[in-house]
Each structure stands twice: as C-alpha cells, then as structure tokens.
Short mmCIF file of C-alpha atoms and ligand atoms in Angstrom, two decimals:
data_model
loop_
_atom_site.label_atom_id
_atom_site.label_comp_id
_atom_site.label_asym_id
_atom_site.label_seq_id
_atom_site.Cartn_x
_atom_site.Cartn_y
_atom_site.Cartn_z
CA MET I 1 144.18 -45.32 271.23
CA LYS I 2 144.90 -46.87 274.61
CA SER I 3 145.09 -43.95 276.98
CA SER I 4 143.33 -40.63 276.74
CA PRO I 5 143.56 -37.44 278.77
CA VAL I 6 141.99 -37.46 282.22
CA PRO I 7 138.42 -36.12 282.12
CA SER I 8 138.19 -32.68 283.57
CA THR I 9 136.22 -31.03 286.34
CA PRO I 10 135.41 -27.38 285.69
CA ASN I 11 136.74 -25.12 288.43
CA ASN I 12 135.61 -21.72 287.32
CA HIS I 13 136.08 -19.63 290.46
CA ARG I 14 139.89 -19.69 290.36
CA VAL I 15 142.28 -18.08 287.89
CA TRP I 16 143.24 -20.47 285.11
CA ALA I 17 146.72 -21.74 284.40
CA GLU I 18 147.89 -23.85 281.50
CA PRO I 19 147.18 -27.55 282.20
CA TRP I 20 150.66 -28.50 280.92
CA LYS I 21 154.33 -27.73 281.44
CA VAL I 22 156.98 -27.07 278.79
CA LYS I 23 159.27 -29.91 277.68
CA VAL I 24 160.86 -28.62 274.45
CA VAL I 25 161.55 -25.02 273.45
CA GLU I 26 162.16 -23.32 270.12
CA PRO I 27 164.38 -20.20 270.29
CA ILE I 28 163.07 -17.00 268.71
CA ARG I 29 165.07 -13.92 267.80
CA MET I 30 164.31 -10.23 268.29
CA THR I 31 165.28 -8.24 265.18
CA THR I 32 166.45 -4.61 265.00
CA PRO I 33 164.13 -1.83 263.77
CA ALA I 34 166.28 -1.43 260.63
CA GLU I 35 166.01 -5.17 259.86
CA ARG I 36 162.25 -5.03 260.27
CA THR I 37 161.83 -1.99 258.04
CA GLN I 38 163.81 -3.79 255.33
CA ALA I 39 161.95 -7.09 255.79
CA LEU I 40 158.59 -5.29 255.61
CA SER I 41 159.45 -3.52 252.40
CA ASN I 42 160.75 -6.78 250.88
CA ALA I 43 157.40 -8.34 251.85
CA GLY I 44 155.38 -5.63 250.11
CA TYR I 45 153.79 -4.63 253.45
CA ASN I 46 152.01 -7.98 253.56
CA THR I 47 152.69 -9.96 256.74
CA PHE I 48 152.00 -13.21 254.83
CA LEU I 49 155.11 -12.52 252.76
CA LEU I 50 157.49 -12.09 255.71
CA ARG I 51 159.95 -14.84 256.52
CA SER I 52 159.19 -16.51 259.82
CA ALA I 53 162.85 -16.07 260.82
CA ASP I 54 162.24 -12.29 260.81
CA VAL I 55 159.25 -12.56 263.17
CA TYR I 56 159.51 -12.27 266.95
CA ILE I 57 156.03 -13.20 268.22
CA ASP I 58 153.98 -14.82 265.48
CA LEU I 59 150.28 -14.03 265.80
CA LEU I 60 149.57 -14.35 262.08
CA THR I 61 147.27 -17.30 262.58
CA ASP I 62 146.27 -20.12 264.90
CA SER I 63 146.24 -22.43 261.88
CA GLY I 64 148.69 -25.30 262.12
CA THR I 65 150.76 -23.33 264.63
CA SER I 66 149.74 -25.15 267.80
CA ALA I 67 152.14 -27.14 269.97
CA MET I 68 151.45 -30.85 270.08
CA SER I 69 151.51 -32.78 273.35
CA ASP I 70 153.90 -35.62 274.19
CA TRP I 71 150.93 -37.98 273.74
CA GLN I 72 150.42 -36.68 270.20
CA TRP I 73 154.14 -36.92 269.40
CA ALA I 74 154.18 -40.48 270.75
CA GLY I 75 151.28 -41.19 268.38
CA MET I 76 153.35 -39.90 265.46
CA MET I 77 155.70 -42.86 266.00
CA LEU I 78 152.74 -45.21 265.62
CA GLY I 79 151.94 -44.05 262.11
CA ASP I 80 150.68 -46.90 259.95
CA GLU I 81 151.81 -45.72 256.54
CA ALA I 82 149.91 -48.32 254.54
CA TYR I 83 148.39 -46.85 251.38
CA ALA I 84 144.97 -48.27 252.20
CA GLY I 85 143.14 -48.93 255.45
CA SER I 86 145.73 -47.46 257.83
CA ARG I 87 144.84 -48.19 261.43
CA ASN I 88 145.29 -44.48 262.20
CA PHE I 89 142.37 -43.70 259.89
CA PHE I 90 140.15 -45.87 262.07
CA HIS I 91 141.41 -44.10 265.21
CA LEU I 92 140.56 -40.79 263.58
CA GLN I 93 137.12 -42.00 262.55
CA GLU I 94 136.51 -43.25 266.08
CA ALA I 95 137.54 -39.90 267.62
CA ILE I 96 135.31 -37.89 265.26
CA ARG I 97 132.35 -40.22 265.88
CA GLN I 98 132.89 -40.04 269.63
CA TYR I 99 133.41 -36.29 270.03
CA TYR I 100 131.62 -34.74 267.02
CA GLY I 101 129.03 -37.47 266.51
CA TYR I 102 129.10 -37.75 262.70
CA GLN I 103 128.99 -41.18 261.07
CA TYR I 104 131.11 -40.96 257.92
CA ILE I 105 134.53 -39.36 257.63
CA VAL I 106 136.51 -38.30 254.58
CA PRO I 107 140.01 -37.15 255.58
CA THR I 108 141.48 -34.22 253.63
CA HIS I 109 144.81 -32.42 253.72
CA GLN I 110 143.20 -29.42 255.47
CA GLY I 111 139.91 -27.54 255.73
CA ARG I 112 139.73 -26.16 252.20
CA GLY I 113 140.17 -29.67 250.78
CA ALA I 114 136.92 -30.61 252.54
CA GLU I 115 135.24 -27.37 251.41
CA HIS I 116 136.18 -28.11 247.82
CA ILE I 117 134.66 -31.59 247.90
CA LEU I 118 131.51 -30.44 249.68
CA ALA I 119 130.96 -27.60 247.20
CA LYS I 120 131.52 -29.90 244.19
CA LEU I 121 129.17 -32.46 245.67
CA LEU I 122 126.15 -30.31 246.47
CA ILE I 123 126.26 -27.03 244.55
CA ARG I 124 124.72 -26.50 241.11
CA SER I 125 125.32 -23.41 239.04
CA GLY I 126 123.01 -20.57 240.07
CA ASP I 127 122.52 -21.83 243.64
CA THR I 128 122.69 -19.62 246.71
CA VAL I 129 124.52 -20.63 249.87
CA PRO I 130 123.46 -18.72 253.00
CA GLY I 131 125.93 -18.46 255.83
CA ASN I 132 126.65 -16.58 259.05
CA MET I 133 129.26 -14.29 257.50
CA TYR I 134 131.64 -15.44 254.80
CA PHE I 135 134.97 -17.13 255.30
CA THR I 136 137.60 -16.57 252.60
CA THR I 137 138.26 -20.14 251.39
CA THR I 138 134.72 -21.33 252.13
CA ARG I 139 133.07 -18.66 249.99
CA LEU I 140 135.60 -19.06 247.19
CA HIS I 141 134.88 -22.79 246.85
CA GLN I 142 131.15 -22.07 246.86
CA GLU I 143 131.61 -19.47 244.12
CA LEU I 144 133.94 -21.64 242.04
CA ALA I 145 131.23 -24.33 242.12
CA GLY I 146 128.73 -21.79 240.70
CA ALA I 147 126.92 -20.53 243.78
CA SER I 148 126.64 -17.06 245.24
CA PHE I 149 127.02 -16.52 248.95
CA ALA I 150 124.33 -14.75 251.01
CA ASP I 151 125.25 -13.40 254.43
CA VAL I 152 122.52 -14.10 257.01
CA ILE I 153 124.44 -13.31 260.21
CA VAL I 154 122.74 -11.10 262.83
CA ARG I 155 123.25 -7.41 262.20
CA ALA I 156 125.18 -6.90 265.48
CA ALA I 157 128.01 -9.02 264.06
CA HIS I 158 128.99 -6.08 261.85
CA ASP I 159 129.25 -3.75 264.84
CA PRO I 160 132.57 -4.08 266.72
CA ASP I 161 131.09 -2.33 269.78
CA SER I 162 128.02 -4.52 270.25
CA GLU I 163 128.45 -6.60 273.43
CA LEU I 164 125.93 -9.31 272.51
CA PRO I 165 127.14 -12.71 273.77
CA PHE I 166 126.33 -14.61 270.54
CA LYS I 167 127.23 -12.31 267.68
CA GLY I 168 127.80 -15.34 265.44
CA ASN I 169 124.08 -16.20 265.37
CA VAL I 170 122.10 -16.59 262.18
CA ASP I 171 119.39 -13.97 261.65
CA LEU I 172 116.49 -16.41 261.33
CA ALA I 173 114.16 -13.86 259.72
CA ALA I 174 116.79 -13.05 257.09
CA LEU I 175 117.30 -16.75 256.42
CA GLU I 176 113.56 -17.34 256.10
CA ALA I 177 113.21 -14.37 253.75
CA LEU I 178 116.07 -15.68 251.62
CA ILE I 179 114.49 -19.13 251.37
CA ALA I 180 111.19 -17.52 250.31
CA ARG I 181 112.97 -15.39 247.72
CA VAL I 182 115.26 -17.90 245.99
CA GLY I 183 113.41 -21.12 246.84
CA ALA I 184 114.64 -24.07 248.91
CA ARG I 185 115.50 -25.98 245.70
CA HIS I 186 118.24 -23.47 244.98
CA ILE I 187 119.80 -23.66 248.43
CA PRO I 188 122.03 -26.75 248.53
CA TYR I 189 122.92 -26.23 252.18
CA ILE I 190 123.22 -23.63 254.91
CA SER I 191 126.85 -22.93 255.73
CA LEU I 192 126.93 -22.51 259.51
CA ALA I 193 130.26 -21.48 261.06
CA ALA I 194 131.09 -21.76 264.76
CA THR I 195 132.80 -19.62 265.94
CA VAL I 196 132.64 -16.91 263.27
CA ASN I 197 136.20 -16.00 262.37
CA MET I 198 135.49 -12.91 260.23
CA ALA I 199 133.16 -11.46 262.88
CA GLY I 200 135.96 -11.58 265.45
CA GLY I 201 135.74 -15.17 266.70
CA GLN I 202 132.14 -14.76 267.87
CA PRO I 203 130.06 -17.79 268.91
CA VAL I 204 126.68 -19.18 267.86
CA SER I 205 124.28 -20.09 270.66
CA MET I 206 122.85 -23.59 271.04
CA ALA I 207 119.36 -22.13 270.75
CA ASN I 208 120.25 -20.55 267.44
CA ALA I 209 121.81 -23.75 266.06
CA ARG I 210 118.67 -25.65 267.08
CA ALA I 211 116.43 -23.05 265.42
CA VAL I 212 118.47 -23.09 262.19
CA HIS I 213 118.21 -26.87 262.17
CA GLU I 214 114.43 -26.71 262.65
CA LEU I 215 113.92 -24.11 259.91
CA ALA I 216 116.18 -26.00 257.50
CA ARG I 217 114.36 -29.27 258.22
CA GLN I 218 111.00 -27.69 257.40
CA HIS I 219 112.35 -26.76 253.98
CA GLY I 220 114.37 -29.92 253.36
CA ILE I 221 117.69 -28.02 253.33
CA ARG I 222 120.89 -29.43 254.80
CA VAL I 223 122.94 -27.60 257.42
CA MET I 224 126.70 -28.02 257.00
CA LEU I 225 128.86 -26.87 259.89
CA ASP I 226 132.25 -25.24 259.53
CA ALA I 227 133.54 -26.97 262.67
CA THR I 228 136.99 -25.40 262.58
CA ARG I 229 136.53 -23.74 265.99
CA ALA I 230 133.40 -25.53 267.22
CA VAL I 231 135.16 -26.56 270.46
CA GLU I 232 135.82 -22.90 271.29
CA ASN I 233 132.17 -22.22 270.43
CA ALA I 234 131.11 -24.97 272.85
CA TYR I 235 133.17 -23.33 275.59
CA PHE I 236 131.36 -20.00 275.06
CA ILE I 237 128.01 -21.80 275.29
CA GLN I 238 129.12 -23.30 278.60
CA GLN I 239 130.14 -19.85 279.86
CA ARG I 240 127.25 -17.76 278.48
CA GLU I 241 124.11 -19.78 277.73
CA ALA I 242 121.62 -20.63 280.48
CA GLY I 243 121.27 -24.35 281.06
CA TYR I 244 124.77 -25.28 279.89
CA GLU I 245 126.88 -24.09 282.84
CA ASN I 246 127.20 -27.59 284.26
CA ARG I 247 127.68 -29.45 281.00
CA SER I 248 131.13 -30.40 279.78
CA VAL I 249 132.53 -28.84 276.62
CA ALA I 250 132.54 -32.33 275.09
CA GLN I 251 128.83 -32.79 275.77
CA ILE I 252 128.01 -29.35 274.40
CA LEU I 253 130.05 -29.94 271.25
CA LYS I 254 128.22 -33.16 270.51
CA GLU I 255 124.80 -31.60 271.00
CA PHE I 256 125.76 -28.66 268.78
CA CYS I 257 126.92 -30.94 265.96
CA SER I 258 123.70 -32.96 266.25
CA TYR I 259 121.82 -29.98 264.75
CA THR I 260 123.84 -30.25 261.55
CA ASP I 261 124.09 -32.82 258.75
CA GLY I 262 127.84 -32.84 258.46
CA CYS I 263 130.88 -30.63 258.72
CA THR I 264 134.03 -29.41 257.08
CA MET I 265 136.97 -29.17 259.42
CA SER I 266 140.38 -27.59 259.52
CA GLY I 267 142.17 -29.77 262.06
CA LYS I 268 144.90 -27.12 262.10
CA LYS I 269 142.83 -25.03 264.51
CA ASP I 270 140.85 -26.71 267.34
CA ALA I 271 142.30 -30.20 266.75
CA LEU I 272 145.85 -29.19 267.75
CA VAL I 273 147.77 -30.43 264.72
CA ASN I 274 150.04 -28.80 262.17
CA ILE I 275 148.19 -30.24 259.16
CA GLY I 276 144.96 -32.12 258.49
CA GLY I 277 141.22 -31.82 258.09
CA TRP I 278 138.10 -33.75 257.22
CA LEU I 279 134.64 -33.76 255.72
CA ALA I 280 132.08 -35.52 257.91
CA LEU I 281 128.63 -36.64 256.77
CA ASN I 282 125.69 -38.58 258.13
CA ASP I 283 124.10 -39.46 254.77
CA SER I 284 125.59 -42.71 253.44
CA GLU I 285 124.83 -41.98 249.76
CA LEU I 286 126.44 -38.58 249.98
CA TYR I 287 129.41 -40.19 251.70
CA ASP I 288 129.78 -42.67 248.83
CA GLU I 289 130.01 -39.77 246.39
CA ALA I 290 132.40 -37.82 248.63
CA SER I 291 134.70 -40.80 249.14
CA ASN I 292 134.80 -41.17 245.37
CA LEU I 293 135.56 -37.47 244.75
CA VAL I 294 138.32 -37.40 247.37
CA VAL I 295 140.38 -39.87 245.35
CA VAL I 296 140.41 -37.35 242.49
CA TYR I 297 141.57 -34.34 244.49
CA GLU I 298 143.18 -35.48 247.75
CA GLY I 299 144.02 -39.17 247.98
CA LEU I 300 142.43 -42.50 248.83
CA HIS I 301 139.38 -42.23 251.13
CA THR I 302 141.30 -43.69 254.08
CA TYR I 303 144.00 -41.01 254.10
CA GLY I 304 142.82 -38.02 252.04
CA GLY I 305 145.87 -35.79 252.03
CA MET I 306 147.40 -37.08 255.25
CA SER I 307 150.02 -39.57 256.33
CA GLY I 308 149.13 -42.19 258.92
CA ARG I 309 151.09 -40.34 261.61
CA ASP I 310 149.23 -37.10 260.84
CA MET I 311 145.90 -38.89 261.29
CA GLU I 312 147.04 -40.35 264.61
CA ALA I 313 148.16 -36.94 265.88
CA MET I 314 144.80 -35.47 264.91
CA ALA I 315 142.81 -38.30 266.52
CA ARG I 316 144.67 -37.61 269.76
CA GLY I 317 144.45 -33.85 269.32
CA ILE I 318 140.66 -34.09 269.08
CA ALA I 319 140.50 -35.92 272.42
CA GLU I 320 142.72 -33.30 274.06
CA SER I 321 140.91 -30.35 272.50
CA VAL I 322 137.59 -31.02 274.24
CA GLN I 323 139.04 -31.16 277.77
CA ASP I 324 137.55 -28.35 279.86
CA GLU I 325 140.89 -27.20 281.36
CA HIS I 326 142.51 -27.04 277.95
CA ILE I 327 139.87 -24.88 276.38
CA ARG I 328 139.51 -22.66 279.42
CA ALA I 329 143.24 -21.87 279.40
CA ARG I 330 143.23 -21.44 275.63
CA VAL I 331 140.37 -18.93 275.54
CA GLY I 332 141.59 -17.48 278.86
CA GLN I 333 144.89 -16.48 277.29
CA VAL I 334 143.11 -14.69 274.43
CA GLU I 335 140.96 -12.88 277.00
CA TYR I 336 144.04 -11.92 279.00
CA LEU I 337 145.54 -10.12 276.01
CA GLY I 338 142.20 -8.55 275.08
CA ARG I 339 141.56 -7.20 278.58
CA LYS I 340 145.02 -5.66 278.77
CA LEU I 341 144.36 -3.79 275.55
CA LEU I 342 140.87 -2.71 276.61
CA GLU I 343 142.28 -1.34 279.87
CA ALA I 344 144.72 0.74 277.81
CA GLY I 345 141.85 2.13 275.74
CA VAL I 346 142.74 0.34 272.51
CA PRO I 347 139.70 -0.08 270.21
CA LEU I 348 138.92 -3.73 269.54
CA VAL I 349 136.04 -6.05 268.74
CA ARG I 350 133.98 -6.94 271.80
CA PRO I 351 133.27 -9.41 273.25
CA ILE I 352 136.81 -10.75 272.93
CA GLY I 353 136.84 -13.73 270.55
CA GLY I 354 137.83 -17.33 271.14
CA HIS I 355 141.04 -17.55 269.14
CA ALA I 356 142.11 -13.96 268.59
CA VAL I 357 141.90 -10.34 269.60
CA TYR I 358 140.68 -8.21 266.69
CA LEU I 359 141.88 -4.60 266.60
CA ASP I 360 139.42 -2.13 265.09
CA ALA I 361 141.54 -0.44 262.41
CA ARG I 362 138.80 2.04 261.46
CA ALA I 363 138.84 3.38 265.02
CA PHE I 364 142.67 3.38 265.03
CA TYR I 365 142.93 5.34 261.81
CA PRO I 366 139.75 7.36 261.20
CA HIS I 367 141.78 9.60 258.86
CA LEU I 368 142.39 6.73 256.39
CA ASP I 369 139.87 5.81 253.72
CA GLN I 370 139.03 2.08 253.53
CA GLU I 371 140.58 2.01 250.02
CA GLN I 372 143.89 2.96 251.72
CA PHE I 373 143.80 -0.38 253.56
CA PRO I 374 143.87 0.79 257.19
CA ALA I 375 144.03 -2.73 258.66
CA GLN I 376 146.80 -3.80 256.32
CA ALA I 377 148.68 -0.62 257.27
CA LEU I 378 148.16 -1.27 260.98
CA ALA I 379 149.49 -4.84 260.76
CA ALA I 380 152.58 -3.43 259.01
CA TYR I 381 153.16 -0.76 261.69
CA LEU I 382 152.81 -3.35 264.43
CA TYR I 383 155.43 -5.57 262.83
CA GLU I 384 157.75 -2.61 262.36
CA ASP I 385 157.37 -1.62 266.01
CA SER I 386 158.13 -4.95 267.66
CA GLY I 387 158.34 -7.89 265.25
CA VAL I 388 154.86 -9.04 266.28
CA ARG I 389 153.17 -10.48 263.20
CA ALA I 390 149.37 -10.11 262.85
CA MET I 391 147.07 -10.26 259.82
CA GLU I 392 144.55 -8.15 258.00
CA ARG I 393 140.86 -9.04 258.15
CA GLY I 394 139.23 -6.21 256.25
CA ILE I 395 138.87 -4.96 252.69
CA VAL I 396 141.88 -6.91 251.40
CA SER I 397 140.60 -10.23 252.79
CA ALA I 398 137.06 -9.49 251.58
CA GLY I 399 138.23 -9.41 247.95
CA ARG I 400 136.05 -8.54 244.97
CA ASP I 401 132.47 -9.38 244.06
CA SER I 402 132.61 -12.47 241.81
CA ARG I 403 130.21 -10.87 239.26
CA THR I 404 130.91 -7.11 239.27
CA HIS I 405 134.61 -7.42 240.24
CA ARG I 406 134.20 -4.42 242.49
CA ASN I 407 135.81 -4.44 245.95
CA HIS I 408 133.63 -5.71 248.76
CA HIS I 409 133.54 -3.06 251.50
CA PRO I 410 133.13 -4.99 254.76
CA SER I 411 131.97 -2.91 257.71
CA LEU I 412 134.61 -4.61 259.86
CA GLU I 413 138.16 -3.46 259.06
CA LEU I 414 140.22 -5.49 261.51
CA VAL I 415 143.68 -6.68 262.43
CA ARG I 416 143.72 -10.12 263.97
CA LEU I 417 146.16 -10.98 266.76
CA THR I 418 145.73 -14.73 266.62
CA ILE I 419 147.00 -16.82 269.49
CA PRO I 420 148.46 -20.23 268.63
CA ARG I 421 147.41 -22.94 271.10
CA ARG I 422 149.87 -23.92 273.85
CA VAL I 423 152.72 -21.92 272.29
CA TYR I 424 153.23 -18.51 273.94
CA THR I 425 153.38 -17.40 277.56
CA GLN I 426 151.69 -14.59 279.42
CA ALA I 427 154.93 -12.58 279.06
CA HIS I 428 154.61 -12.82 275.27
CA MET I 429 151.10 -11.43 275.64
CA ASP I 430 152.46 -8.55 277.75
CA VAL I 431 155.09 -7.68 275.12
CA THR I 432 152.42 -7.81 272.42
CA ALA I 433 150.10 -5.53 274.40
CA GLU I 434 152.87 -2.97 274.97
CA SER I 435 153.61 -2.82 271.27
CA VAL I 436 149.94 -2.43 270.29
CA VAL I 437 149.55 0.38 272.83
CA ASP I 438 152.62 2.15 271.43
CA VAL I 439 151.38 1.82 267.86
CA TYR I 440 148.02 3.19 269.02
CA GLY I 441 149.85 6.15 270.56
CA GLN I 442 151.43 6.91 267.16
CA ARG I 443 148.15 6.57 265.25
CA ALA I 444 147.86 10.19 264.10
CA ALA I 445 151.00 9.92 261.96
CA ALA I 446 149.96 6.67 260.25
CA ARG I 447 149.87 6.54 256.46
CA GLY I 448 147.82 4.24 254.26
CA LEU I 449 148.88 1.82 251.54
CA ARG I 450 148.45 1.38 247.80
CA MET I 451 148.02 -2.11 246.32
CA VAL I 452 150.63 -2.70 243.61
CA TYR I 453 150.05 -6.42 242.95
CA GLU I 454 146.72 -8.18 243.24
CA PRO I 455 146.45 -11.96 242.75
CA ARG I 456 143.20 -13.32 241.32
CA TYR I 457 142.22 -15.68 244.17
CA LEU I 458 142.36 -15.03 247.95
CA ARG I 459 144.39 -11.89 247.32
CA PHE I 460 145.22 -11.22 250.98
CA PHE I 461 147.75 -14.07 250.97
CA GLN I 462 149.99 -12.68 248.24
CA ALA I 463 149.05 -9.06 247.46
CA ARG I 464 151.83 -6.46 247.59
CA PHE I 465 151.59 -2.84 248.72
CA GLU I 466 153.51 0.42 248.95
CA ARG I 467 153.20 3.02 251.66
CA LEU I 468 151.50 6.25 250.57
C1 PLP M 501 141.18 -21.96 258.46
C2 PLP M 501 139.73 -21.98 258.17
C3 PLP M 501 139.20 -22.70 257.09
C4 PLP M 501 140.07 -23.37 256.05
O1 PLP M 501 140.87 -24.34 256.57
P1 PLP M 501 142.38 -24.61 256.06
O2 PLP M 501 142.83 -25.74 256.92
O3 PLP M 501 143.16 -23.35 256.26
O4 PLP M 501 142.29 -24.98 254.62
C5 PLP M 501 137.83 -22.72 256.95
N1 PLP M 501 137.02 -22.07 257.80
C6 PLP M 501 137.49 -21.36 258.84
C7 PLP M 501 136.56 -20.65 259.75
C8 PLP M 501 138.86 -21.28 259.05
O5 PLP M 501 139.34 -20.54 260.07
#
C-alpha cells in the first residue's frame, strides 16, 4: 500500500460533515403503499425476505452495505488472484498488525467463518463461554461446538432507559462468580464484544477491558474480542472516558485490542467492505491449528474465503476506518437520527448506539405480548409506511434455548435502524425520522404477528409471519 489517508486532527467543537464527496450514485425508487403491502405479505412480514428493489431507504443492516472509497476501488484493480501467497494477503496482514496489533491472521469469508474456526479450535463439549450479551451467529457457533453461553454483561445493558456511558461493560463480579462456579478449566475463552450490538450498539470502557484482561490472566483464561465494531467502540472511549480525549481513535483501538488474545472480525462492518473477515491470534501454536482448520472450511490460509481484490479493499478499508474524521461523521450521523427521534418523543435505547438507532418496541406497543412479536410487527409497519427497511432485534432474534427449546425472552425488544457507512445523506435520515414518528402516532391500532414458519438455525433470517 503506497499511499494512505491523511492522518486526522480531531476538531470537536464544530459540527461534523462527511469527510468525502459523492462521485457515483445508485438510483433508488419510492414504491406505492399498495406495492409495499403486497411485498410485505409476500415476504411473510420478515424484512429479510423483501427484495431490495422494493426498499426505499435500506436500514436493515450496516453489514456489507458500506460505500467504498475511490482508493479502495483502485485497490480492487490491484488484486493478485494467485491461489497461494497473494500480495494482497500480506497487505491485509500488515494493516491488521498495524491497526489492531495482533500477530497472526487467518482470513475468512466473513465474521461467522472466523467464529466457526475459533469455536472448533477452543471449545470442548460441556464448556461455558461467558460474554457481554450474546450475538446471534457467535452464540450459535459456540453452542454447535458443545458450549453453553453465559451472559455476564452489566445489568444496565438490559434497561433501554439507563443512560450509563458504557452499557457494554462486563459485570466483573458476575464473571468472577461464574469462574468460581464452573471452573476456569471449563471456560475456553471469554467472548468480549465491542460495541455490543444486541444491547443497542453500546461500548465497553477501556478500564473494563483492562479489568477483564487482568481477571482472565489470573485464571489462565483467554479473552477473544469480537472486533466487528471495535473502531466505533474506540471512538466512544475517546468521547466519554477520562484520559482518552486527546488520543486518536487508532491509538485507542490498539490499546483496547492489547487486552485481548485475538479477535474474530466481520470486515463488513467497521472495515468498510462488502465482504470479508478474519480471525486474529497472538499464540503461534493456536495459529498453526487455525490455519490448518481454515483450509477445511474456508480456503487456503492466505485467502480464506476472499479473492485477492477483496483482501486489498479490506486492507485499505481498515486504514480509512480508524481516521478520526471518518468515525466522527459515521457515529455523528447515527446520533443525528437518534436525536431527531428523541425530540419527537419516540422511545428508543439510550445512549444512542454507534451503528444504529434502536427503537423500543415494548414501549411502542405495550398492548402486545412479547409472543406476538412487537418488534417484528413494528419493522413491518415501518416498511409499509415509507419503504424504510429495518430489522427485528428481540424475541425472534433471540431464538430458543439450545437444551429446553423454549423461546428466550430477552428484556430488550428492539427494532434496529442500522445506518450503512458513507451511503445515505442527512435528508434520508429526515425522511426516516418522519416515517418513524408517523408509525409511532399510529401505535394504538397496531396488531401483532403469528409465526407460521420457523427455521431451525438463526430463525430471524428466514421466519415467516401472519398479521393477527
Ligand atoms: C455481523 C456480526 C457478526 C458476524 O459477522 P458476519 O460477517 O455477518 O458473518 C459477529 N458479531 C457481530 C457483533 C456482528 O455484528
């Protein structure tokens, strides 16, 4: 990589603006209410089953939906598509070493590819994996490898109204009690996520990461980071944690990662690419095993599931993602939407998260029982109103207990308005806010849903519903 983005100087007293201008546009189409009602019923009231052509503003996810820069696109033309030892792999390795600080890199097609390998590598049947709230694919791979997941996030994370600045933190007393109960031998690693997606995009403080590291070290347990949105987490540390206000996001990220033994990564989020991920490790023996396993499930250890051009785009995306102006505008846009909704009295998770605004569907629809899928119903009403596509993060996403097969009943029943990076304008946020406010105004008439098809794994992706 010859050139890299200009290092940034934080300038926090002025309003932010995007540190880029638009060069290519993709037209989008507004549908009619009748078209949307039809599309929604065809999709079984599941926004994952809508066709993208029927969506106006797509806030389903920030995963793989970011816009790449001209520098990344230029890198795509420099793809070295050799089967083995592509030069782009070495660029990627260099970028991860430089910005995340880990030594050994196993590329994978996306985050869950890395989660699969990590779980296979470290988990034995009967183990327990503690984590600061579950994530859907992460927990599933832990369970498929024979472990059960134990939530050790601070209690405030389950309360949408708590204003604590670091609601992603691990409850250290709960973690210590868990270690005493099941024994360190049965804890293959602590699964630390930053930021915590299911809690509403809430960050972990540096002090907490350091304390988790210290506690884990005393017991000889590894800490594995879900680094999917660790750059956004680093930005919140810069904004909220004493002693970090004058440090760059890049410096904070590297310190944060230094308290962990490795990470799984979905490059489709922070790293500004449409596909890609990695498993990073510092232990060379573990790396040898991981680089052997990856050839079984993903591809050779110098490409995983990616082409050379994908690896180049991700290497460049990593360098861009840690620039202070980039991350300030990225999180700033999420905050802009969140504040607009708060001003209109719409109930949502506070503080506003790093990648998304999470509507509190329980507060929207107090008349609906959780088994009537209030968040799923809300996402459907929002799409019907304006063509804005969001997603459910509540009882559908939480799935069933792997042993009893009963529904998990998460205390958070949320709809996520997820903002892709560098894609939409402030006007798109205004249109979205208007629609949410209108749907909130019609809340008393809202009806719940009945699940009519339930897939076995990660049901939220493909489940189908009917309106009650
Ligand atoms: C998206 C995501 C993953 C999984 O990554 P994929 O690239 O979608 O496979 C894991 N953890 C978190 C927190 C995520 O948001």
